PDB file of C-alpha atoms in Angstrom:
ATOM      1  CA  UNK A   1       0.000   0.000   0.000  1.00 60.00           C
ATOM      2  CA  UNK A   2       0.946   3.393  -1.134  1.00 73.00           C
ATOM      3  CA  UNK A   3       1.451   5.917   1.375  1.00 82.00           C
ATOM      4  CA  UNK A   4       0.159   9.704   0.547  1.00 79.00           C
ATOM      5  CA  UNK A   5       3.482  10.729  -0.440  1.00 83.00           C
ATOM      6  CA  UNK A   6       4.564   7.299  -2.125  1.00 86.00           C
ATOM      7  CA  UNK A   7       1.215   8.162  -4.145  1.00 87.00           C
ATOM      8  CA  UNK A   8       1.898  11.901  -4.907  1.00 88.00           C
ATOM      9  CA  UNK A   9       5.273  11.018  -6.237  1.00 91.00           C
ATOM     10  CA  UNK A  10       4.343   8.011  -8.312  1.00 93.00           C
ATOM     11  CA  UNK A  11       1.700  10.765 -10.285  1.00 94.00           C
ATOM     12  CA  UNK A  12       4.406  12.892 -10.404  1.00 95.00           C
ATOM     13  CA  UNK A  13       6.320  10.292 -12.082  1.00 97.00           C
ATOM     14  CA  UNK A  14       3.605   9.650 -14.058  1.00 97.00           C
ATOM     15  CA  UNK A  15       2.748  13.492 -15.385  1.00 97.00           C
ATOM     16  CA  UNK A  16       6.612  13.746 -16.419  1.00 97.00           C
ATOM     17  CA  UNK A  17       5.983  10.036 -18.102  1.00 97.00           C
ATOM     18  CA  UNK A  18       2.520  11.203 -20.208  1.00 97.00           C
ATOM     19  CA  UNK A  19       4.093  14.679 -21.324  1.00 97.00           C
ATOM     20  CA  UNK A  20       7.988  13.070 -22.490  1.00 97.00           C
ATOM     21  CA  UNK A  21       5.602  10.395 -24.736  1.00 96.00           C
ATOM     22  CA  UNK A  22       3.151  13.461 -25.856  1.00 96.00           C
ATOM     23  CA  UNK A  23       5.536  15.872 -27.030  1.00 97.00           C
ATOM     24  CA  UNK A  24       6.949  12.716 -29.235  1.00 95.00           C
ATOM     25  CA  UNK A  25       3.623  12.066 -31.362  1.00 96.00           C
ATOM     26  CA  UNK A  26       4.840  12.611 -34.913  1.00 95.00           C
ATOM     27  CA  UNK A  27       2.040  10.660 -36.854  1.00 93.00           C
ATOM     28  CA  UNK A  28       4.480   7.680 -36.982  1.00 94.00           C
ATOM     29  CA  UNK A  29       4.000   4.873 -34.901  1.00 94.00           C
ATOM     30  CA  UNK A  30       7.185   5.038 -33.542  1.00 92.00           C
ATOM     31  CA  UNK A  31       6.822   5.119 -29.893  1.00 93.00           C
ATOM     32  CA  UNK A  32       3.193   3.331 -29.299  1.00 94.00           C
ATOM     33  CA  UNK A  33       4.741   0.434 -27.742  1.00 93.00           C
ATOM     34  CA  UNK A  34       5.920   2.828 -24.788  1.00 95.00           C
ATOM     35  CA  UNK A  35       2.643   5.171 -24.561  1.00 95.00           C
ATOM     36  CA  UNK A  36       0.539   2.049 -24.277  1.00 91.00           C
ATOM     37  CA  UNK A  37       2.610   0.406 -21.452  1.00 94.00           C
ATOM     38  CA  UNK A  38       2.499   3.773 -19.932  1.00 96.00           C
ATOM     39  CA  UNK A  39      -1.268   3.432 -19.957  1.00 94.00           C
ATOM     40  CA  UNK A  40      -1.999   0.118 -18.876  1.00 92.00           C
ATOM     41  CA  UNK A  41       0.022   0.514 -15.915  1.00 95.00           C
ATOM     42  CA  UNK A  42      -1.621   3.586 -15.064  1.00 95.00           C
ATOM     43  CA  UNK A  43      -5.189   2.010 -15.860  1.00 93.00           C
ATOM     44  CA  UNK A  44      -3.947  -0.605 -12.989  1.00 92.00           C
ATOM     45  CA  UNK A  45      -2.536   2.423 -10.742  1.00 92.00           C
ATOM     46  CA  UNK A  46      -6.065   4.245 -10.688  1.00 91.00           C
ATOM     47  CA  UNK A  47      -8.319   0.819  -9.897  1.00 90.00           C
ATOM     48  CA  UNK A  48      -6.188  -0.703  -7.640  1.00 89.00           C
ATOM     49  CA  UNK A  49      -8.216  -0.432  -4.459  1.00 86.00           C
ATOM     50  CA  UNK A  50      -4.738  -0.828  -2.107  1.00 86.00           C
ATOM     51  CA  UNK A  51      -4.385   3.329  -3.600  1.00 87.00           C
ATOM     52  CA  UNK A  52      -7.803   4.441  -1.814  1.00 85.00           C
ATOM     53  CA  UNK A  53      -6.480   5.244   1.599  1.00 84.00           C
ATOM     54  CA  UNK A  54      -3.202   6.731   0.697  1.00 84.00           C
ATOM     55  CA  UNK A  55      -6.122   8.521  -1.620  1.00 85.00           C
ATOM     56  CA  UNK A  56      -8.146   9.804   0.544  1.00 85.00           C
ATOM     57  CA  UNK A  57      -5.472  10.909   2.959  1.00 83.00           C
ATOM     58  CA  UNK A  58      -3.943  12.852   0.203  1.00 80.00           C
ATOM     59  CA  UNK A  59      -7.458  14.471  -0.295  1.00 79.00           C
ATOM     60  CA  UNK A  60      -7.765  15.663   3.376  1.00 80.00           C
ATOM     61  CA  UNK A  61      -4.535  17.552   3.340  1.00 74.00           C
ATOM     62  CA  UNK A  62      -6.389  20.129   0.642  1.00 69.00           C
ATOM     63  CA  UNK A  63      -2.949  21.483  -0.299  1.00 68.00           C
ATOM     64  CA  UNK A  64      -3.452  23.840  -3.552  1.00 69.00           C
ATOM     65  CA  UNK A  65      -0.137  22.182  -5.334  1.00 76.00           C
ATOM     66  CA  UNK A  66      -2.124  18.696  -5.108  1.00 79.00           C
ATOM     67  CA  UNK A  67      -5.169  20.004  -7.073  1.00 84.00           C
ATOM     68  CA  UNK A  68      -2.708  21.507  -9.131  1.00 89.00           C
ATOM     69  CA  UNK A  69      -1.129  18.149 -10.129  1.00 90.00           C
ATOM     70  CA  UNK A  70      -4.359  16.284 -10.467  1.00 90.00           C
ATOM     71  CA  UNK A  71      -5.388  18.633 -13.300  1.00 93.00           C
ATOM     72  CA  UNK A  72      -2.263  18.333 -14.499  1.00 95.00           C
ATOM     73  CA  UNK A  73      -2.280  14.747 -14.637  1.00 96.00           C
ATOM     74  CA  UNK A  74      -5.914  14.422 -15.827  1.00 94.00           C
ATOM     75  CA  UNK A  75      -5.058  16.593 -18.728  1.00 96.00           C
ATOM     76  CA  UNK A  76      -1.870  14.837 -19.839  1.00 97.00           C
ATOM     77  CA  UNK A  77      -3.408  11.510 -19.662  1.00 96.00           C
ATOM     78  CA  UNK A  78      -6.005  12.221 -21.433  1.00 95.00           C
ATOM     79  CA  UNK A  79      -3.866  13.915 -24.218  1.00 96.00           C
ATOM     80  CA  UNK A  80      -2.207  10.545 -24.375  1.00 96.00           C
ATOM     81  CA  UNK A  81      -5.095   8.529 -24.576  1.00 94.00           C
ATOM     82  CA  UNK A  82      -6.158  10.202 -27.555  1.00 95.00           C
ATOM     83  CA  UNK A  83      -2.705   9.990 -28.996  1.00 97.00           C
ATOM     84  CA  UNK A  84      -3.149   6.419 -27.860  1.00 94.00           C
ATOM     85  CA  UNK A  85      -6.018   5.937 -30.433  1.00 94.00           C
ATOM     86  CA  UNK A  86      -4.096   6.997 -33.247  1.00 96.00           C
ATOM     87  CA  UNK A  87      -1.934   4.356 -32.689  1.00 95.00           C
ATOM     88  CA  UNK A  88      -4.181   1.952 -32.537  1.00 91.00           C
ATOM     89  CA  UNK A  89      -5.598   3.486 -35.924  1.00 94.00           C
ATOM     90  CA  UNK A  90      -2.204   4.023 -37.749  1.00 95.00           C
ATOM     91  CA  UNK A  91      -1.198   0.101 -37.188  1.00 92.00           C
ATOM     92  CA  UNK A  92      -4.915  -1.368 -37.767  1.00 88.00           C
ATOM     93  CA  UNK A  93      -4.684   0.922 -41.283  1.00 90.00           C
ATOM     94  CA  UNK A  94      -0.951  -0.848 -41.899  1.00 90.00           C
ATOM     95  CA  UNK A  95      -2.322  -4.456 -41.110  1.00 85.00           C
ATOM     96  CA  UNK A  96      -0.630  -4.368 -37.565  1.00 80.00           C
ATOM     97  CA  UNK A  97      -3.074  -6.310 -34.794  1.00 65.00           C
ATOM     98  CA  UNK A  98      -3.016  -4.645 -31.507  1.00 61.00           C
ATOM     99  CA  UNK A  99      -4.890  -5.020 -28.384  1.00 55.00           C
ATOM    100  CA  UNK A 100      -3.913  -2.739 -24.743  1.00 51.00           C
ATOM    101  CA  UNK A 101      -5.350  -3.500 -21.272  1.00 49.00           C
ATOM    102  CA  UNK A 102      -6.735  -0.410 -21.658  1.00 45.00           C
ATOM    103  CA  UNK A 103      -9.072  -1.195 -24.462  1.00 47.00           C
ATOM    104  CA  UNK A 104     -10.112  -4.240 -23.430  1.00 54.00           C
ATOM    105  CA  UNK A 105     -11.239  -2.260 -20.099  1.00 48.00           C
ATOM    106  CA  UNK A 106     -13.506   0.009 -22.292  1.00 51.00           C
ATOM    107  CA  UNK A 107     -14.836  -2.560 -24.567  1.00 56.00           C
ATOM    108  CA  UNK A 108     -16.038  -4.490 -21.851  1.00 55.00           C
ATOM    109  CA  UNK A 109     -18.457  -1.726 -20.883  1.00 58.00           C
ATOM    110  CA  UNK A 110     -20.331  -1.440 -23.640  1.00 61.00           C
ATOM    111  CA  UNK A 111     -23.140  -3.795 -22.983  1.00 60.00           C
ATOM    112  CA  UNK A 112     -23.938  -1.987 -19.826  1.00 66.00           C
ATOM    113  CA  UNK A 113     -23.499   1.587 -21.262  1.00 76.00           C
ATOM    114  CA  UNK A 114     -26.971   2.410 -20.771  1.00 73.00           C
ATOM    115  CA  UNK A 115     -28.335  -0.174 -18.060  1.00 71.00           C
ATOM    116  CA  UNK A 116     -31.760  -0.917 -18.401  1.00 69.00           C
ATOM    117  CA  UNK A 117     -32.211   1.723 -21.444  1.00 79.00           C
ATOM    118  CA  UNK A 118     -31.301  -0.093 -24.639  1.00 85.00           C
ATOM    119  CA  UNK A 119     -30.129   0.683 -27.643  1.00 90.00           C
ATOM    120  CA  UNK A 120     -32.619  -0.872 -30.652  1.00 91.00           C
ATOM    121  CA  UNK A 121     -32.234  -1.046 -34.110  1.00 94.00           C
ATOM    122  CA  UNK A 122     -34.504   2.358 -34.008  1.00 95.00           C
ATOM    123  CA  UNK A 123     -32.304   3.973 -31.817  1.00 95.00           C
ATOM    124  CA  UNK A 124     -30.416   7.186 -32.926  1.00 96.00           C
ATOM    125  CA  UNK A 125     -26.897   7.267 -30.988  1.00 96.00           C
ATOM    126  CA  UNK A 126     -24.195  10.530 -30.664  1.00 97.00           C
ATOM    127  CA  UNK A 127     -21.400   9.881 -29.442  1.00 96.00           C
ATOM    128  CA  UNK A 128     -19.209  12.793 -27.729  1.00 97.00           C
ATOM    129  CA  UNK A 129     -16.072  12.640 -28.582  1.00 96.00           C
ATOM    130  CA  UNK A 130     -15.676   9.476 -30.712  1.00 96.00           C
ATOM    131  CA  UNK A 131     -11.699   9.699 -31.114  1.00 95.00           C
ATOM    132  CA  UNK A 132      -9.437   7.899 -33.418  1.00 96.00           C
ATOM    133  CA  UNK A 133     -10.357   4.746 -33.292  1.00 93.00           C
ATOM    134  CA  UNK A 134     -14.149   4.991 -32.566  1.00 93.00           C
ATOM    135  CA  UNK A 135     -15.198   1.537 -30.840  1.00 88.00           C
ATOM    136  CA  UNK A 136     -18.518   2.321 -29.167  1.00 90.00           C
ATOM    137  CA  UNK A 137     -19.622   3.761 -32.724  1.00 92.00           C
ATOM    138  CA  UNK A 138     -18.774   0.500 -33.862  1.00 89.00           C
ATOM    139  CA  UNK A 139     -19.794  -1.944 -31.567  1.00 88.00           C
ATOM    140  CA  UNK A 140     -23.057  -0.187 -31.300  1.00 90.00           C
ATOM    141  CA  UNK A 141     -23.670  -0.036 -34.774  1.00 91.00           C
ATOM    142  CA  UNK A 142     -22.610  -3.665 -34.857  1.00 87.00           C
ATOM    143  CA  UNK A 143     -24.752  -5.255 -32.847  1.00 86.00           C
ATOM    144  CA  UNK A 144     -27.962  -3.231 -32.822  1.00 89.00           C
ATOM    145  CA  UNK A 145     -27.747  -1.485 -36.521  1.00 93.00           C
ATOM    146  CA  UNK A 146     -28.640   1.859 -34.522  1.00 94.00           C
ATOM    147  CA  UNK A 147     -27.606   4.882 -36.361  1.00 96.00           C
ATOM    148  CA  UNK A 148     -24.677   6.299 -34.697  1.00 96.00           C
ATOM    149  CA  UNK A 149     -22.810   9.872 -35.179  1.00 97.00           C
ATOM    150  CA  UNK A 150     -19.423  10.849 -33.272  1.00 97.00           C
ATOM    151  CA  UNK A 151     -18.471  13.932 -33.188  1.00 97.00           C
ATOM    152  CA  UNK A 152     -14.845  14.808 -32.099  1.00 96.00           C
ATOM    153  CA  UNK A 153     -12.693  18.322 -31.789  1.00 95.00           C
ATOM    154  CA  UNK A 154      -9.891  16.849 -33.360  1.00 96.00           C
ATOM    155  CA  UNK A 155      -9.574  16.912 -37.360  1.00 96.00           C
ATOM    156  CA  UNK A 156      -6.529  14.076 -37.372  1.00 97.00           C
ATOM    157  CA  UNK A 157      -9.011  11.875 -34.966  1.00 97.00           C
ATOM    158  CA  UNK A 158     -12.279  12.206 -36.914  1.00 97.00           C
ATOM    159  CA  UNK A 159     -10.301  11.523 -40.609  1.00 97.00           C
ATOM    160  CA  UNK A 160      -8.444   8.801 -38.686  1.00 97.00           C
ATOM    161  CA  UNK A 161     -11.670   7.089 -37.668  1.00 96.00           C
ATOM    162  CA  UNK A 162     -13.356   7.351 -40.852  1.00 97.00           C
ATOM    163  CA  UNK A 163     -10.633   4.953 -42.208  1.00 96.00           C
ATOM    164  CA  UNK A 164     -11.180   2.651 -39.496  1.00 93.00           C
ATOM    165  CA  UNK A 165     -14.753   2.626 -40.019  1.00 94.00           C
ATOM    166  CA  UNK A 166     -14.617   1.813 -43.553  1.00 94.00           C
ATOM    167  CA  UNK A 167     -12.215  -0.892 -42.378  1.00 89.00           C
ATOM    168  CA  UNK A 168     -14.093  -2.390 -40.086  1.00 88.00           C
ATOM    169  CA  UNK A 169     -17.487  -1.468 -40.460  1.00 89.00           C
ATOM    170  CA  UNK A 170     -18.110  -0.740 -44.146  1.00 91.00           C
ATOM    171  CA  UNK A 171     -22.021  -0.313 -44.538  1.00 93.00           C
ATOM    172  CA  UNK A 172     -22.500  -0.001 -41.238  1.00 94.00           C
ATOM    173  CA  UNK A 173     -24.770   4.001 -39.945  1.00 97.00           C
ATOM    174  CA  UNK A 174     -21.356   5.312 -38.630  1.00 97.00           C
ATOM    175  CA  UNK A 175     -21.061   9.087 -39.487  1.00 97.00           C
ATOM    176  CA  UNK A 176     -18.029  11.281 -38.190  1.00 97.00           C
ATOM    177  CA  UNK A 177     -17.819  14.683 -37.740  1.00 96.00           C
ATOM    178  CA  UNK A 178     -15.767  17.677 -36.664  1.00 96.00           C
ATOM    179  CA  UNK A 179     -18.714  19.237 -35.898  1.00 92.00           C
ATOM    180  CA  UNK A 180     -20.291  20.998 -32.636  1.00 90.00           C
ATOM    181  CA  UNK A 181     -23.553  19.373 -30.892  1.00 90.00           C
ATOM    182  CA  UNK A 182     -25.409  22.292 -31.949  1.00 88.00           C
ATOM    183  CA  UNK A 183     -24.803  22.484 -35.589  1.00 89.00           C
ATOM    184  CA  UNK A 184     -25.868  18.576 -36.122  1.00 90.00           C
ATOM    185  CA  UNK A 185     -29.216  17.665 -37.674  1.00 88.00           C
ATOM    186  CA  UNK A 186     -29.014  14.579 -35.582  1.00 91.00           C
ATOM    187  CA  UNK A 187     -28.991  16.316 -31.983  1.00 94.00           C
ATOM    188  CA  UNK A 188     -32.793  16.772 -31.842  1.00 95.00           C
ATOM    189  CA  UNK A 189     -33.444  13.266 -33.077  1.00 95.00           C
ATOM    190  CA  UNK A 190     -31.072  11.761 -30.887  1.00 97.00           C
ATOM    191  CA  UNK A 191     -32.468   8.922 -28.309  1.00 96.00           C
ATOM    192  CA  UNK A 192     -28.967   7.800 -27.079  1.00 96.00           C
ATOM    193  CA  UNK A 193     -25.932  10.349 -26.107  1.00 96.00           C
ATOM    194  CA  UNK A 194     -22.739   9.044 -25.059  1.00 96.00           C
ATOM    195  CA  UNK A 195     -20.251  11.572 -23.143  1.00 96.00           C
ATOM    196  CA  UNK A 196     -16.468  10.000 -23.253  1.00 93.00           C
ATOM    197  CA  UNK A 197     -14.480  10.443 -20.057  1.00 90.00           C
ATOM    198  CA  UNK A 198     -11.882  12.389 -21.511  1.00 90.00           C
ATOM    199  CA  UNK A 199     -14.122  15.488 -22.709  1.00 94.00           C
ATOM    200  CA  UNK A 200     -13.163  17.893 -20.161  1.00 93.00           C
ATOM    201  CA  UNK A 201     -16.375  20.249 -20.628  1.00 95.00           C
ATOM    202  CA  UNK A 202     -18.605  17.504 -21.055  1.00 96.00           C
ATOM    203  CA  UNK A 203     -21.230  19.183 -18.420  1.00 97.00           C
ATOM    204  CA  UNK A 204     -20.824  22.321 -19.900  1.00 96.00           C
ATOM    205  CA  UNK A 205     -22.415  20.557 -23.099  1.00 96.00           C
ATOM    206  CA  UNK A 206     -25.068  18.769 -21.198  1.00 96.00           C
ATOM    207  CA  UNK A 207     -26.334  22.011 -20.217  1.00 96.00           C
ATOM    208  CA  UNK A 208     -26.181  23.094 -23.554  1.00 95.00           C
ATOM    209  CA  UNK A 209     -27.727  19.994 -24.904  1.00 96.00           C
ATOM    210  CA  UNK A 210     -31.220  20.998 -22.914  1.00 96.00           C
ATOM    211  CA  UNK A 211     -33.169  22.969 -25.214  1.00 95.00           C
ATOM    212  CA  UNK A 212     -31.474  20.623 -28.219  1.00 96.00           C
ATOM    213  CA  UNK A 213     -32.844  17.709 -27.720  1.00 96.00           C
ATOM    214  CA  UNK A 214     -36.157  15.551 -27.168  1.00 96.00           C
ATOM    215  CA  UNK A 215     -38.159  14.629 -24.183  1.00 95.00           C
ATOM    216  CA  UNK A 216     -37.186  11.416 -24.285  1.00 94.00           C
ATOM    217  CA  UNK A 217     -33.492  11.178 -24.372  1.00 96.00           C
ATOM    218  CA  UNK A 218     -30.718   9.394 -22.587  1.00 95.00           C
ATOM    219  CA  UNK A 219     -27.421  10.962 -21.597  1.00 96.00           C
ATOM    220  CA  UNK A 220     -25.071   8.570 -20.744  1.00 95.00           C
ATOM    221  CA  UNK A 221     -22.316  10.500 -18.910  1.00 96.00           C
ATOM    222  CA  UNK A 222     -19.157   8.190 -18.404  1.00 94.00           C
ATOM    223  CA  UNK A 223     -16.964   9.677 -15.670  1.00 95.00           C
ATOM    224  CA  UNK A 224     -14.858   9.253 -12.700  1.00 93.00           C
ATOM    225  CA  UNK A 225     -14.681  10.196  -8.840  1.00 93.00           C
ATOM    226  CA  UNK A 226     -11.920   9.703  -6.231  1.00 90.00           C
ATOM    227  CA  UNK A 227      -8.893   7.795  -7.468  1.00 91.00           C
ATOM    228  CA  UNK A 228     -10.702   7.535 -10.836  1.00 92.00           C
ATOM    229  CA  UNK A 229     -10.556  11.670 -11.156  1.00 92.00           C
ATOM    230  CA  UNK A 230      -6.538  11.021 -12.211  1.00 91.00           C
ATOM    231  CA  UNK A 231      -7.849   9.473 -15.576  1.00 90.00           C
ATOM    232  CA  UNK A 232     -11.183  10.629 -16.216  1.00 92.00           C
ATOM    233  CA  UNK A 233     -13.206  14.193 -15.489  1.00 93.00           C
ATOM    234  CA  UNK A 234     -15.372  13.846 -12.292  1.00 93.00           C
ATOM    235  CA  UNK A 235     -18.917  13.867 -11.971  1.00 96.00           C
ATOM    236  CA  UNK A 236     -20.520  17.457 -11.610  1.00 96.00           C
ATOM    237  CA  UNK A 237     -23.973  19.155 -10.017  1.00 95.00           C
ATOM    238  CA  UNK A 238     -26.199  19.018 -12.853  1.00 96.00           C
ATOM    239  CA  UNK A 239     -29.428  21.821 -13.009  1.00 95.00           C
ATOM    240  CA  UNK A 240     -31.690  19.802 -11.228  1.00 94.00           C
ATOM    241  CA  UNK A 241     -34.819  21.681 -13.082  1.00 95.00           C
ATOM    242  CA  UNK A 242     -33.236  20.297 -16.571  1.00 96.00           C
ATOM    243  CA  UNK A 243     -31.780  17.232 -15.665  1.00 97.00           C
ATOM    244  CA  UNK A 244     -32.202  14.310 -13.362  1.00 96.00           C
ATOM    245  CA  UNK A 245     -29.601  11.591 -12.473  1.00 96.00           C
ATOM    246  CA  UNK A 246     -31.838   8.285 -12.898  1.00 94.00           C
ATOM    247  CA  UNK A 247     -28.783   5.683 -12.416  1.00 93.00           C
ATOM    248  CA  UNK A 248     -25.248   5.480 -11.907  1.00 93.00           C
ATOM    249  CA  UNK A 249     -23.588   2.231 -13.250  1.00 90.00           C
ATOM    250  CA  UNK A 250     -20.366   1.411 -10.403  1.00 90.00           C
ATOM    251  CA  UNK A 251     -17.517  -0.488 -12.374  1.00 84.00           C
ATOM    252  CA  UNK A 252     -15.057  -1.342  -9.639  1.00 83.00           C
ATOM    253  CA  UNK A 253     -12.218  -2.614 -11.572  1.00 81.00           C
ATOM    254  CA  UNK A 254     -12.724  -0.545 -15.012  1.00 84.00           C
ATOM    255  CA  UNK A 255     -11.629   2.926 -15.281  1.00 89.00           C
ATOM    256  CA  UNK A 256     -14.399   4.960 -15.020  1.00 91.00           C
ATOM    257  CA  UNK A 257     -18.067   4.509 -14.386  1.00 93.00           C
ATOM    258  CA  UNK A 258     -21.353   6.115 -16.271  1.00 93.00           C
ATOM    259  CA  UNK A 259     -24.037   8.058 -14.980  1.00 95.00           C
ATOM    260  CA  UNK A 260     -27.369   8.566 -16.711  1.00 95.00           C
ATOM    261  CA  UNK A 261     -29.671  11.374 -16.786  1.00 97.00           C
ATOM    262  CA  UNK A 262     -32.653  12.123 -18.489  1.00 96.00           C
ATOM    263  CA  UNK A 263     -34.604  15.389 -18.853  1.00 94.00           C
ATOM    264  CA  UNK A 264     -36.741  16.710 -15.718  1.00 88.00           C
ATOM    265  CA  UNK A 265     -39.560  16.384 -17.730  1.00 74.00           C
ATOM    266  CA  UNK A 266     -39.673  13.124 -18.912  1.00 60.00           C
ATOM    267  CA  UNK A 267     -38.493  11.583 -15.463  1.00 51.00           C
ATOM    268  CA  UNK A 268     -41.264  12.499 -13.260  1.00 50.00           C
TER     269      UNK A 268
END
């Protein structure tokens, strides 16, 4: 077990770790082997329950240079994830087969994405940040044939997973966009919306997603609290008049877990 200042050096080591391997992304795949071993062990760091303690501890001490380096870290990490997916993209595009810890750990929380709310053939699904190598647009699409859209910030990520969607999922309803939630035709229409972990104003756009969108929707907001807020943005206060928090899904040993709201309206 980790004490509090065995843990607040090993994220230290970590933040120096994440920006060394960012600041070497040249579009090659040259260092992927490193990034992703950087990331598994860090997806075992954050869900290894023997870190809670020294956690919590750390938390008490409310010292403004520890906030400082969880934001840091947060940040960096999930700068590398995203560089992460490219990887994955550039060597699936070049016939190279790879499979992370890491991705494995997302995959594997697809089929409870949206607990007792399920996606159907006559679903419509946007996905928030979709990334480089857009699996949930996939899988979805894949096993229910619901339309899906992803939307991400990043122009390199969104060509990137066009080519692995014609890869692996020629035919399928996959669209990709660089495109903001309010500019879509789909937004209004949607019945499913997926926020990734990594989209640091992803409440900001739930807010903004209010007025957008139907009655009848279903955010799915994946996130992550305590130890999990090194690798993921937290869970906020949502407008309680707009929104209501119907069910959080708890995955102990993933890295981050999903809360769902639908509209005030349509809850009570």
């Amino acid at each position: 077990m980790n004490s509090p200042e065995q843990l607040q050096q090993h994220l230290t080591a970590f933040l120096e770790r994440f920006n060394h391997l960012a600041d070497r992304y040249d579009g090659t795949i040259q260092h992927s082997s490193k990034l992703e071993k950087i990331i598994d062990e860090y997806s075992t760091f954050i869900t290894d329950e023997r870190n809670s303690d020294a956690w919590e501890k750390l938390e008490q001490l409310k010292v403004s240079k520890l906030y400082q380096l969880v934001e840091d870290v947060r940040k960096s990490s999930a700068i590398c994830v995203a560089i992460m997916e490219k990887y994955r993209a550039l060597k699936l595009l070049d016939g190279i087969a790879d499979k992370t810890d890491y991705f494995q750990n997302i995959e594997s929380c697809i089929e409870e994405e949206f607990g007792s709310f399920q996606v159907t053939v006559d679903s419509k699904v946007l996905m928030v940040g979709s990334g480089s190598f857009p699996m949930t647009p996939l899988l979805i699409a894949k096993r229910t044939g619901a339309e899906v859209v992803g939307i991400d910030i990043d122009g390199e990520a969104i060509e990137l997973g066009r080519s692995v969607v014609e890869r692996l999922g020629s035919g399928l309803p996959i669209r990709l966009e660089k495109e903001f939630v309010e500019r879509l035709d789909v937004t209004k229409d949607a019945t499913h919306i997926i926020f990734s972990s990594t989209v640091a104003n992803k409440y900001d756009l739930l807010e903004q997603l209010h007025p957008l969108t139907n009655d009848q929707v279903i955010v799915a907001m994946r996130y992550g609290n305590n130890m999990k807020s090194l690798f993921n943005y937290p869970m906020r206060e949502v407008d309680v008049r707009k929104w209501r928090l119907i069910e959080t899904i708890l995955r102990p040993n993933h890295v981050f877990d999903i809360a769902l709201y639908q509209k005030e309206s349509a809850a009570c």
